[in-house]
Amino acid sequence: MNRFAEEFELVTVASGARSLRSRAHAETFHPVIGPMAEARALHVEQQRLVERAALADGGFVVWDVGLGAAANAIAVIEAFRDFRGGPVVLHSFDATSAPLQFAVLHADALGYIAPHHSAVETLLAEGCAVCGAVQWRLHRGDFRAQFGAVSAPDAILYDPYSPRANPELWTLEHFTALASRLDPARPCLWSNYTRSTAVRVTLLLAGFFVGRGAASGEKDETTLAANDPTLLLAPLERAWLERVRRSTQSAPLRAGGKGGPIEPDDWAKLGQHPQFGA
């Protein structure tokens, strides 16, 4: 038995694909449709990464937040396989490389790891790897303490554990700091599996513009956020605020907060967001 067996296990999701499950957090990575299908649809395709990178002046920066077993990162690398534009830098962040180390031990079963085994081993050993047009860099540790020292992104693939399991990466305080780190002159798009009203409220109050993302797995829609509203194909409209007003779980996620309905002060700030024409 390998030393990561107590932390993770291989599972078969509804699509038949193999993925990882964290025993400690009781969460499956890329549930329902599987690692590569979700990574491509949720992040690479709806972020329009290759299209936007081709138009970028001076290179393109992707933040992969929650490296996990590297499905999102590998989907990016494969998407840029034939890219002939400027440099693409992929920064992968995670508190631990244990999921990826477990995945490497089961590369053949997972499938998507096997063709990139050498690059993954180099990344783990040296902290960086060159994969065609993509310069892949690994940052171990608390994301909140690291993103200030990394070049501002054009895209953020946001895939940490859920707010239940990893609340510190979903708070208003954290998202406000993240929004302030972005370069106003560099349009940036953020993508995630959630469709939570509370998470969307939190992103809006942090200063992002927020929109509906494509369906994924059992979710009929996901969430996109941006510092530039022109990146959103389906921005939340003012009528969506009625859902917030009615919801019993629409309060922004704050450190130490208890959730519940939105408070009057937050409701007033939300209504004044420029996304809603205030």
Short mmCIF file of C-alpha atoms in Angstrom, two decimals:
data_model
loop_
_atom_site.label_atom_id
_atom_site.label_comp_id
_atom_site.label_asym_id
_atom_site.label_seq_id
_atom_site.Cartn_x
_atom_site.Cartn_y
_atom_site.Cartn_z
CA MET A 1 0.00 0.00 0.00
CA ASN A 2 1.42 3.42 -0.92
CA ARG A 3 1.75 6.17 1.68
CA PHE A 4 -1.11 8.24 0.21
CA ALA A 5 -3.69 5.46 0.36
CA GLU A 6 -5.11 6.72 3.64
CA GLU A 7 -5.69 10.18 2.14
CA PHE A 8 -7.08 9.33 -1.31
CA GLU A 9 -8.74 6.56 -3.26
CA LEU A 10 -9.53 5.92 -6.91
CA VAL A 11 -13.21 6.06 -7.80
CA THR A 12 -15.29 5.64 -10.95
CA VAL A 13 -17.64 8.58 -11.57
CA ALA A 14 -21.00 8.45 -13.36
CA SER A 15 -19.48 8.90 -16.83
CA GLY A 16 -17.26 5.85 -16.31
CA ALA A 17 -14.10 7.93 -15.97
CA ARG A 18 -11.68 7.32 -13.14
CA SER A 19 -10.95 10.07 -10.64
CA LEU A 20 -9.70 10.68 -7.10
CA ARG A 21 -11.62 11.03 -3.89
CA SER A 22 -10.24 12.75 -0.81
CA ARG A 23 -11.04 10.61 2.21
CA ALA A 24 -10.35 13.48 4.63
CA HIS A 25 -12.67 15.96 2.89
CA ALA A 26 -15.15 13.38 1.55
CA GLU A 27 -15.03 15.08 -1.85
CA THR A 28 -14.49 13.61 -5.31
CA PHE A 29 -12.32 15.47 -7.78
CA HIS A 30 -14.27 16.37 -10.96
CA PRO A 31 -17.40 14.38 -10.09
CA VAL A 32 -19.99 13.09 -12.57
CA ILE A 33 -18.30 13.70 -15.95
CA GLY A 34 -14.71 13.04 -14.92
CA PRO A 35 -11.42 14.95 -14.77
CA MET A 36 -10.63 15.82 -18.38
CA ALA A 37 -14.20 16.33 -19.60
CA GLU A 38 -14.86 18.79 -16.79
CA ALA A 39 -11.50 20.54 -17.07
CA ARG A 40 -11.93 21.14 -20.79
CA ALA A 41 -15.56 22.24 -20.68
CA LEU A 42 -15.61 24.18 -17.42
CA HIS A 43 -12.26 25.93 -17.70
CA VAL A 44 -10.45 25.68 -21.03
CA GLU A 45 -13.38 26.06 -23.44
CA GLN A 46 -15.59 28.57 -21.67
CA GLN A 47 -12.55 30.62 -20.68
CA ARG A 48 -11.65 30.69 -24.41
CA LEU A 49 -8.04 30.35 -23.31
CA VAL A 50 -6.37 29.74 -26.66
CA GLU A 51 -8.44 32.38 -28.44
CA ARG A 52 -7.69 35.01 -25.80
CA ALA A 53 -4.01 34.07 -25.59
CA ALA A 54 -3.64 34.52 -29.34
CA LEU A 55 -4.81 38.12 -28.92
CA ALA A 56 -2.74 38.86 -25.81
CA ASP A 57 0.16 41.26 -26.04
CA GLY A 58 3.22 40.11 -24.14
CA GLY A 59 2.14 36.63 -23.14
CA PHE A 60 -0.72 35.00 -21.26
CA VAL A 61 -0.82 34.02 -17.57
CA VAL A 62 -3.08 31.31 -16.13
CA TRP A 63 -3.56 30.67 -12.42
CA ASP A 64 -4.57 27.08 -11.63
CA VAL A 65 -5.84 27.34 -8.05
CA GLY A 66 -6.18 23.89 -6.55
CA LEU A 67 -3.75 21.80 -8.61
CA GLY A 68 -5.11 18.59 -7.11
CA ALA A 69 -4.40 15.73 -9.50
CA ALA A 70 -3.53 18.16 -12.32
CA ALA A 71 -6.49 17.58 -14.65
CA ASN A 72 -7.08 21.32 -15.14
CA ALA A 73 -3.38 21.97 -15.71
CA ILE A 74 -3.04 19.12 -18.20
CA ALA A 75 -6.15 20.30 -20.06
CA VAL A 76 -4.45 23.71 -20.44
CA ILE A 77 -1.21 22.13 -21.64
CA GLU A 78 -3.04 20.00 -24.21
CA ALA A 79 -5.10 22.96 -25.44
CA PHE A 80 -1.89 24.87 -26.20
CA ARG A 81 -0.12 21.93 -27.84
CA ASP A 82 -0.01 23.60 -31.28
CA PHE A 83 0.01 27.20 -30.09
CA ARG A 84 2.34 29.55 -31.96
CA GLY A 85 1.66 32.79 -30.08
CA GLY A 86 3.43 34.46 -27.16
CA PRO A 87 4.58 32.70 -24.01
CA VAL A 88 1.97 31.01 -21.82
CA VAL A 89 2.78 30.71 -18.11
CA LEU A 90 0.71 28.32 -16.01
CA HIS A 91 1.00 28.81 -12.25
CA SER A 92 -0.42 25.88 -10.26
CA PHE A 93 -1.16 26.48 -6.58
CA ASP A 94 -1.91 23.90 -3.90
CA ALA A 95 -1.32 23.49 -0.21
CA THR A 96 0.06 20.02 -0.89
CA SER A 97 1.26 17.94 -3.82
CA ALA A 98 -0.08 14.73 -2.22
CA PRO A 99 -3.05 14.34 -4.64
CA LEU A 100 -0.75 14.65 -7.64
CA GLN A 101 1.76 12.23 -6.17
CA PHE A 102 -1.05 9.74 -5.59
CA ALA A 103 -2.27 10.32 -9.17
CA VAL A 104 1.21 9.64 -10.57
CA LEU A 105 1.21 6.27 -8.82
CA HIS A 106 -2.06 5.49 -10.61
CA ALA A 107 -1.26 7.20 -13.93
CA ASP A 108 -2.36 4.29 -16.08
CA ALA A 109 -5.70 3.88 -14.30
CA LEU A 110 -6.46 7.60 -14.55
CA GLY A 111 -5.37 7.75 -18.18
CA TYR A 112 -4.84 11.47 -18.61
CA ILE A 113 -1.67 11.53 -16.48
CA ALA A 114 0.22 8.89 -18.45
CA PRO A 115 1.11 10.96 -21.56
CA HIS A 116 2.45 13.73 -19.32
CA HIS A 117 4.19 11.56 -16.75
CA SER A 118 7.65 12.99 -17.41
CA ALA A 119 6.50 16.61 -17.16
CA VAL A 120 4.61 15.91 -13.93
CA GLU A 121 7.64 14.21 -12.39
CA THR A 122 9.82 17.19 -13.37
CA LEU A 123 7.29 19.62 -11.90
CA LEU A 124 7.20 17.75 -8.60
CA ALA A 125 10.98 17.46 -8.41
CA GLU A 126 12.01 20.91 -9.65
CA GLY A 127 8.93 23.10 -9.25
CA CYS A 128 8.73 23.87 -12.96
CA ALA A 129 8.44 22.13 -16.30
CA VAL A 130 8.31 23.23 -19.93
CA CYS A 131 5.45 21.65 -21.89
CA GLY A 132 5.57 22.95 -25.45
CA ALA A 133 4.38 26.56 -25.39
CA VAL A 134 3.49 26.33 -21.69
CA GLN A 135 5.85 27.13 -18.83
CA TRP A 136 4.38 25.22 -15.88
CA ARG A 137 5.26 26.36 -12.36
CA LEU A 138 4.26 24.84 -9.02
CA HIS A 139 3.57 26.86 -5.86
CA ARG A 140 3.13 24.78 -2.70
CA GLY A 141 1.50 26.32 0.36
CA ASP A 142 -1.35 28.64 1.28
CA PHE A 143 -2.59 30.34 -1.89
CA ARG A 144 -3.47 33.49 0.06
CA ALA A 145 0.18 33.98 1.04
CA GLN A 146 1.55 33.35 -2.45
CA PHE A 147 -0.47 35.07 -5.13
CA GLY A 148 0.92 38.51 -4.36
CA ALA A 149 4.35 37.49 -5.64
CA VAL A 150 3.15 36.02 -8.96
CA SER A 151 2.41 37.89 -12.20
CA ALA A 152 -1.19 39.08 -12.48
CA PRO A 153 -3.34 36.55 -14.38
CA ASP A 154 -5.44 36.65 -17.52
CA ALA A 155 -7.36 33.57 -16.36
CA ILE A 156 -8.05 31.94 -13.00
CA LEU A 157 -9.15 28.29 -12.96
CA TYR A 158 -10.55 28.16 -9.44
CA ASP A 159 -10.78 24.63 -8.10
CA PRO A 160 -9.97 24.35 -4.38
CA TYR A 161 -12.09 22.18 -2.12
CA SER A 162 -15.64 23.43 -1.53
CA PRO A 163 -16.59 26.23 0.91
CA ARG A 164 -17.62 23.54 3.38
CA ALA A 165 -14.22 21.85 3.35
CA ASN A 166 -11.98 24.83 2.61
CA PRO A 167 -13.85 27.96 3.80
CA GLU A 168 -10.83 30.26 3.93
CA LEU A 169 -10.54 30.34 0.13
CA TRP A 170 -14.18 31.45 -0.31
CA THR A 171 -14.51 34.42 2.01
CA LEU A 172 -15.30 38.02 1.16
CA GLU A 173 -11.98 39.00 2.68
CA HIS A 174 -10.09 36.60 0.42
CA PHE A 175 -11.97 37.46 -2.77
CA THR A 176 -11.52 41.19 -2.07
CA ALA A 177 -7.76 40.67 -1.78
CA LEU A 178 -7.80 38.58 -4.96
CA ALA A 179 -9.75 41.21 -6.90
CA SER A 180 -7.35 43.92 -5.79
CA ARG A 181 -4.39 41.84 -6.99
CA LEU A 182 -5.65 41.79 -10.59
CA ASP A 183 -4.30 44.27 -13.11
CA PRO A 184 -7.11 46.63 -14.24
CA ALA A 185 -5.41 46.86 -17.64
CA ARG A 186 -5.40 43.06 -17.97
CA PRO A 187 -8.88 41.57 -18.37
CA CYS A 188 -9.13 38.43 -16.23
CA LEU A 189 -11.79 35.71 -16.21
CA TRP A 190 -12.42 33.39 -13.22
CA SER A 191 -14.23 30.06 -13.59
CA ASN A 192 -15.63 27.60 -11.05
CA TYR A 193 -18.11 24.73 -10.71
CA THR A 194 -20.36 26.52 -8.20
CA ARG A 195 -23.75 28.09 -8.81
CA SER A 196 -24.22 29.09 -5.16
CA THR A 197 -26.08 32.35 -4.60
CA ALA A 198 -23.93 33.09 -1.54
CA VAL A 199 -20.68 32.61 -3.50
CA ARG A 200 -21.94 34.87 -6.29
CA VAL A 201 -22.94 37.55 -3.78
CA THR A 202 -19.49 37.26 -2.20
CA LEU A 203 -17.74 37.72 -5.55
CA LEU A 204 -19.88 40.73 -6.42
CA LEU A 205 -19.27 42.44 -3.08
CA ALA A 206 -15.54 41.75 -3.51
CA GLY A 207 -15.58 43.82 -6.68
CA PHE A 208 -15.97 41.24 -9.45
CA PHE A 209 -18.54 41.23 -12.23
CA VAL A 210 -20.34 37.87 -12.19
CA GLY A 211 -22.09 35.78 -14.82
CA ARG A 212 -23.60 32.39 -15.51
CA GLY A 213 -21.28 29.71 -16.82
CA ALA A 214 -21.97 26.61 -18.88
CA ALA A 215 -23.64 23.50 -17.46
CA SER A 216 -21.32 20.85 -16.04
CA GLY A 217 -22.23 17.46 -14.68
CA GLU A 218 -25.36 17.71 -12.55
CA LYS A 219 -25.10 21.53 -12.46
CA ASP A 220 -27.34 23.26 -15.01
CA GLU A 221 -25.05 26.28 -14.82
CA THR A 222 -21.73 27.22 -13.25
CA THR A 223 -20.17 30.60 -12.43
CA LEU A 224 -17.82 33.01 -14.16
CA ALA A 225 -16.42 36.20 -12.66
CA ALA A 226 -14.26 38.92 -14.16
CA ASN A 227 -12.67 42.29 -13.55
CA ASP A 228 -13.91 43.32 -17.01
CA PRO A 229 -17.64 42.79 -17.72
CA THR A 230 -17.05 42.37 -21.46
CA LEU A 231 -15.58 38.91 -20.73
CA LEU A 232 -18.95 37.66 -19.47
CA LEU A 233 -21.27 36.17 -22.09
CA ALA A 234 -24.20 35.87 -19.66
CA PRO A 235 -23.84 38.42 -16.82
CA LEU A 236 -26.27 38.17 -13.93
CA GLU A 237 -29.09 40.61 -14.60
CA ARG A 238 -30.82 42.90 -12.13
CA ALA A 239 -33.76 40.47 -11.93
CA TRP A 240 -31.37 37.95 -10.31
CA LEU A 241 -31.33 40.17 -7.23
CA GLU A 242 -34.84 38.96 -6.44
CA ARG A 243 -33.39 35.46 -5.93
CA VAL A 244 -30.89 36.96 -3.49
CA ARG A 245 -33.63 38.79 -1.61
CA ARG A 246 -35.75 35.63 -1.24
CA SER A 247 -32.94 33.20 -0.43
CA THR A 248 -32.36 32.01 3.12
CA GLN A 249 -28.66 31.46 2.32
CA SER A 250 -27.57 34.56 0.40
CA ALA A 251 -25.30 36.31 2.91
CA PRO A 252 -21.72 36.78 1.68
CA LEU A 253 -19.23 34.27 3.03
CA ARG A 254 -17.17 36.00 5.68
CA ALA A 255 -14.45 34.61 7.93
CA GLY A 256 -16.27 33.38 11.03
CA GLY A 257 -19.67 34.15 9.48
CA LYS A 258 -22.77 32.05 10.04
CA GLY A 259 -24.48 32.39 6.68
CA GLY A 260 -28.21 32.99 6.43
CA PRO A 261 -30.13 35.64 4.48
CA ILE A 262 -28.39 38.77 3.28
CA GLU A 263 -28.24 41.66 5.75
CA PRO A 264 -29.60 45.13 4.86
CA ASP A 265 -26.17 46.76 4.54
CA ASP A 266 -24.90 44.08 2.16
CA TRP A 267 -28.17 44.20 0.22
CA ALA A 268 -27.76 47.93 -0.27
CA LYS A 269 -24.15 47.54 -1.46
CA LEU A 270 -25.16 44.77 -3.84
CA GLY A 271 -27.86 46.91 -5.42
CA GLN A 272 -25.29 49.66 -6.02
CA HIS A 273 -22.90 47.38 -7.92
CA PRO A 274 -22.18 48.79 -11.40
CA GLN A 275 -23.20 45.46 -12.93
CA PHE A 276 -26.82 46.26 -12.08
CA GLY A 277 -26.84 49.75 -13.52
CA ALA A 278 -26.70 51.61 -10.23
#
